[in-house]
Tab-separated table of C-alpha atoms in Angstrom:
chain	number	residue	atom	x	y	z
A	29	MET	CA	-16.240	1.448	26.628
A	30	THR	CA	-16.390	-0.521	23.403
A	31	TYR	CA	-14.792	-3.866	22.767
A	32	ALA	CA	-12.016	-2.402	20.542
A	33	ILE	CA	-10.898	0.044	23.244
A	34	SER	CA	-10.804	-2.671	25.913
A	35	ARG	CA	-9.048	-5.086	23.510
A	36	ALA	CA	-6.283	-2.525	22.925
A	37	CYS	CA	-5.220	-2.491	26.600
A	38	GLY	CA	-4.413	1.219	26.469
A	39	LYS	CA	-2.234	1.012	23.341
A	40	CYS	CA	-2.916	2.188	19.797
A	41	GLU	CA	-3.593	-0.912	17.709
A	42	LEU	CA	-1.380	0.385	14.890
A	43	CYS	CA	1.569	2.180	16.519
A	44	SER	CA	1.335	0.919	20.152
A	45	ALA	CA	1.445	4.477	21.532
A	46	GLU	CA	0.178	4.640	25.100
A	47	THR	CA	-1.992	7.731	24.771
A	48	GLU	CA	-5.682	8.496	24.821
A	49	LEU	CA	-7.409	6.256	22.319
A	50	SER	CA	-10.519	6.741	20.299
A	51	LEU	CA	-12.569	4.440	18.162
A	52	PHE	CA	-11.865	4.330	14.426
A	53	GLU	CA	-14.230	2.563	12.051
A	54	VAL	CA	-12.372	0.814	9.236
A	55	PRO	CA	-14.585	1.217	6.160
A	56	ALA	CA	-16.099	-2.077	5.088
A	57	SER	CA	-18.719	-3.188	2.641
A	58	GLY	CA	-21.574	-5.368	3.765
A	59	ASP	CA	-22.697	-5.913	7.337
A	60	ARG	CA	-19.333	-6.195	9.106
A	61	THR	CA	-19.566	-5.622	12.846
A	62	ASP	CA	-15.886	-6.216	13.575
A	63	ASN	CA	-14.543	-3.121	11.821
A	64	ASP	CA	-13.670	-0.937	14.837
A	65	ILE	CA	-10.110	-0.426	16.037
A	66	ALA	CA	-8.604	1.732	18.794
A	67	LEU	CA	-6.221	4.406	17.494
A	68	CYS	CA	-4.197	7.273	18.902
A	69	GLY	CA	-4.746	10.813	17.669
A	70	ILE	CA	-1.569	10.807	15.551
A	71	CYS	CA	-2.606	7.715	13.570
A	72	GLN	CA	-6.143	9.033	13.068
A	73	ALA	CA	-4.899	12.442	11.890
A	74	GLN	CA	-2.493	10.904	9.389
A	75	ILE	CA	-5.087	8.457	8.066
A	76	ALA	CA	-7.431	11.400	7.515
A	77	ASP	CA	-4.735	13.466	5.723
A	78	THR	CA	-2.545	11.048	3.777
A	79	ALA	CA	-0.929	13.950	1.894
A	80	SER	CA	1.197	14.767	4.952
A	81	LEU	CA	2.183	11.304	6.151
A	82	ASP	CA	5.112	11.003	8.562
A	83	VAL	CA	6.738	8.004	6.891
A	84	ASN	CA	8.835	7.105	9.937
A	85	HIS	CA	5.761	6.989	12.190
A	86	TRP	CA	4.350	4.181	10.043
A	87	ARG	CA	7.351	1.883	10.477
A	88	CYS	CA	5.266	0.545	13.369
A	89	LEU	CA	3.265	-1.412	10.791
A	90	ASN	CA	6.090	-3.956	10.876
A	91	GLU	CA	4.488	-5.263	14.078
A	92	SER	CA	0.817	-4.364	13.738
A	93	MET	CA	0.479	-6.088	10.347
A	94	TRP	CA	0.748	-9.407	12.254
A	95	SER	CA	-2.225	-8.622	14.498
A	96	THR	CA	-4.856	-11.316	14.819
A	97	VAL	CA	-7.604	-8.676	14.491
A	98	PRO	CA	-8.817	-8.506	10.858
A	99	ALA	CA	-9.667	-4.782	11.014
A	100	VAL	CA	-6.125	-3.989	12.205
A	101	GLN	CA	-4.681	-6.131	9.405
A	102	VAL	CA	-6.844	-4.312	6.847
A	103	MET	CA	-5.787	-0.885	8.113
A	104	ALA	CA	-2.113	-1.954	8.148
A	105	ALA	CA	-2.430	-3.196	4.549
A	106	ARG	CA	-4.104	0.049	3.470
A	107	MET	CA	-1.394	2.184	5.041
A	108	LEU	CA	1.385	0.013	3.588
A	109	LYS	CA	-0.271	0.396	0.170
A	110	GLU	CA	-0.370	4.166	0.713
A	111	LEU	CA	3.357	4.080	1.531
A	112	SER	CA	4.286	1.553	-1.175
A	113	SER	CA	6.713	4.023	-2.787
A	114	GLU	CA	8.919	3.406	0.264
A	115	THR	CA	11.048	0.282	-0.182
A	116	TRP	CA	10.528	-0.928	3.391
A	117	ALA	CA	6.742	-0.553	3.095
A	118	GLN	CA	6.615	-2.459	-0.192
A	119	ASP	CA	8.754	-5.219	1.350
A	120	LEU	CA	6.320	-5.491	4.285
A	121	LEU	CA	3.372	-5.528	1.907
A	122	ASP	CA	5.026	-8.336	-0.067
A	123	MET	CA	5.522	-10.324	3.179
A	124	MET	CA	2.054	-9.748	4.562
A	125	TYR	CA	-0.292	-12.734	4.713
A	126	LEU	CA	-4.050	-12.289	4.921
A	127	ASP	CA	-6.737	-14.972	5.003
A	128	GLU	CA	-9.283	-14.972	2.149
A	129	ASP	CA	-11.958	-12.912	3.937
A	130	THR	CA	-9.497	-10.248	5.080
A	131	GLN	CA	-7.867	-10.076	1.637
A	132	ALA	CA	-11.320	-9.637	0.079
A	133	TRP	CA	-11.951	-6.767	2.530
A	134	VAL	CA	-8.680	-5.094	1.461
A	135	ASP	CA	-9.376	-5.707	-2.250
A	136	ALA	CA	-12.890	-4.259	-1.959
A	137	ALA	CA	-11.491	-1.150	-0.297
A	138	ASN	CA	-8.808	-0.774	-2.980
A	139	ALA	CA	-11.390	-1.147	-5.747
A	140	GLU	CA	-13.612	1.430	-4.070
A	141	ALA	CA	-10.666	3.826	-3.704
A	142	ALA	CA	-9.820	3.359	-7.389
A	143	LEU	CA	-13.377	4.255	-8.381
A	144	ASP	CA	-13.341	7.296	-6.103
A	145	ALA	CA	-10.072	8.556	-7.523
A	146	ASP	CA	-11.516	9.396	-10.956
A	147	ALA	CA	-7.893	9.389	-12.102
A	148	ALA	CA	-6.789	9.124	-15.674
A	149	PRO	CA	-5.830	5.577	-16.660
A	150	THR	CA	-2.157	4.595	-16.788
A	151	LEU	CA	-1.185	4.019	-20.426
A	152	ASP	CA	1.936	2.451	-21.927
A	153	SER	CA	3.917	3.901	-24.846
A	154	ASN	CA	1.401	2.454	-27.319
A	155	GLY	CA	-1.660	3.766	-25.479
A	156	ALA	CA	-2.660	0.391	-23.979
A	157	GLN	CA	-4.152	0.663	-20.513
A	158	LEU	CA	-2.025	-0.852	-17.738
A	159	ALA	CA	-3.379	-2.557	-14.615
A	160	ALA	CA	-1.737	-3.655	-11.391
A	161	GLY	CA	-0.126	-7.065	-11.853
A	162	ASP	CA	0.589	-6.625	-15.573
A	163	THR	CA	3.937	-7.465	-17.149
A	164	VAL	CA	5.627	-4.753	-19.197
A	165	VAL	CA	8.843	-4.471	-21.214
A	166	ILE	CA	11.156	-1.463	-20.983
A	167	ILE	CA	11.574	0.134	-24.447
A	168	LYS	CA	14.577	2.390	-23.702
A	169	ASP	CA	17.719	2.092	-21.542
A	170	LEU	CA	16.926	3.982	-18.324
A	171	ASN	CA	19.421	5.308	-15.777
A	172	VAL	CA	18.011	4.424	-12.361
A	173	LYS	CA	18.411	7.292	-9.916
A	174	GLY	CA	20.027	6.387	-6.611
A	175	THR	CA	21.618	3.209	-7.997
A	176	SER	CA	24.589	2.333	-10.146
A	177	PHE	CA	22.729	0.316	-12.760
A	178	VAL	CA	20.858	0.930	-15.967
A	179	ALA	CA	17.499	-0.709	-16.620
A	180	LYS	CA	18.175	-2.147	-20.077
A	181	ARG	CA	15.832	-2.007	-23.033
A	182	GLY	CA	13.939	-5.293	-23.384
A	183	THR	CA	13.896	-6.003	-19.636
A	184	ALA	CA	10.589	-7.529	-18.530
A	185	VAL	CA	9.065	-6.027	-15.395
A	186	ARG	CA	6.531	-8.426	-13.890
A	187	ASN	CA	3.691	-7.743	-11.483
A	188	ILE	CA	3.764	-3.954	-11.761
A	189	ALA	CA	2.012	-1.674	-9.282
A	190	LEU	CA	0.173	1.497	-10.225
A	191	THR	CA	0.729	4.749	-8.357
A	192	ASN	CA	-1.406	7.815	-7.724
A	193	ASN	CA	0.282	9.411	-10.745
A	194	PRO	CA	-1.030	7.899	-14.014
A	195	GLU	CA	2.347	8.563	-15.660
A	196	HIS	CA	4.245	6.311	-13.211
A	197	ILE	CA	4.343	2.585	-12.512
A	198	GLU	CA	6.396	0.649	-9.958
A	199	GLY	CA	8.190	-2.617	-10.473
A	200	ARG	CA	11.291	-4.628	-9.615
A	201	VAL	CA	14.348	-4.476	-11.861
A	202	ASN	CA	17.548	-6.242	-10.758
A	203	GLY	CA	15.934	-6.885	-7.364
A	204	THR	CA	15.335	-3.166	-6.761
A	205	ARG	CA	11.873	-1.624	-6.656
A	206	ILE	CA	11.848	1.418	-8.941
A	207	VAL	CA	9.403	3.938	-10.367
A	208	ILE	CA	9.254	3.948	-14.159
A	209	LEU	CA	7.581	6.451	-16.457
A	210	SER	CA	4.802	4.604	-18.244
A	211	CYS	CA	5.822	6.171	-21.583
A	212	TYR	CA	9.016	4.023	-21.474
A	213	VAL	CA	7.255	0.660	-21.278
A	214	LYS	CA	4.972	-1.437	-23.414
A	215	LYS	CA	2.516	-4.044	-22.217
A	216	SER	CA	3.455	-7.631	-23.033
């Protein structure tokens, strides 16, 4: 029995399910030896096939993101990033605190995933390439689906997030996290 399995005390380190656990190696660069966590079959299956995520299953990250185990924190951050189109997941991601080493581990994994994606770059209305964290300005009044407000032309959207779709960005307007077509913004 490995250390991660015994540390878990019979519970999945992400969802706390009391089922048979197996070892999961959280990908890490360098010579990390602390990158094993104990997961249930449901968590492992959904991590392997993120296209069919059960969003409600991952609400458990509300608790596991506060784990003292860096590998669990990294996996929670990765899954929250995967679910960042969900308001609750983005709120948890915004609240999450990671020490410098753990944040570097998450950032390295995100950079590696971005290189693996071979996706087209996200471009604004003028063809300028957008990056996560950029500030953009909305160039057209946009009706926001599911709300009663209009995102007005000239509104600055700070600290944008990129999505898997190069035509979409995410950002906060009037305190609400929304998805915006990149053709309706320009980089400031």
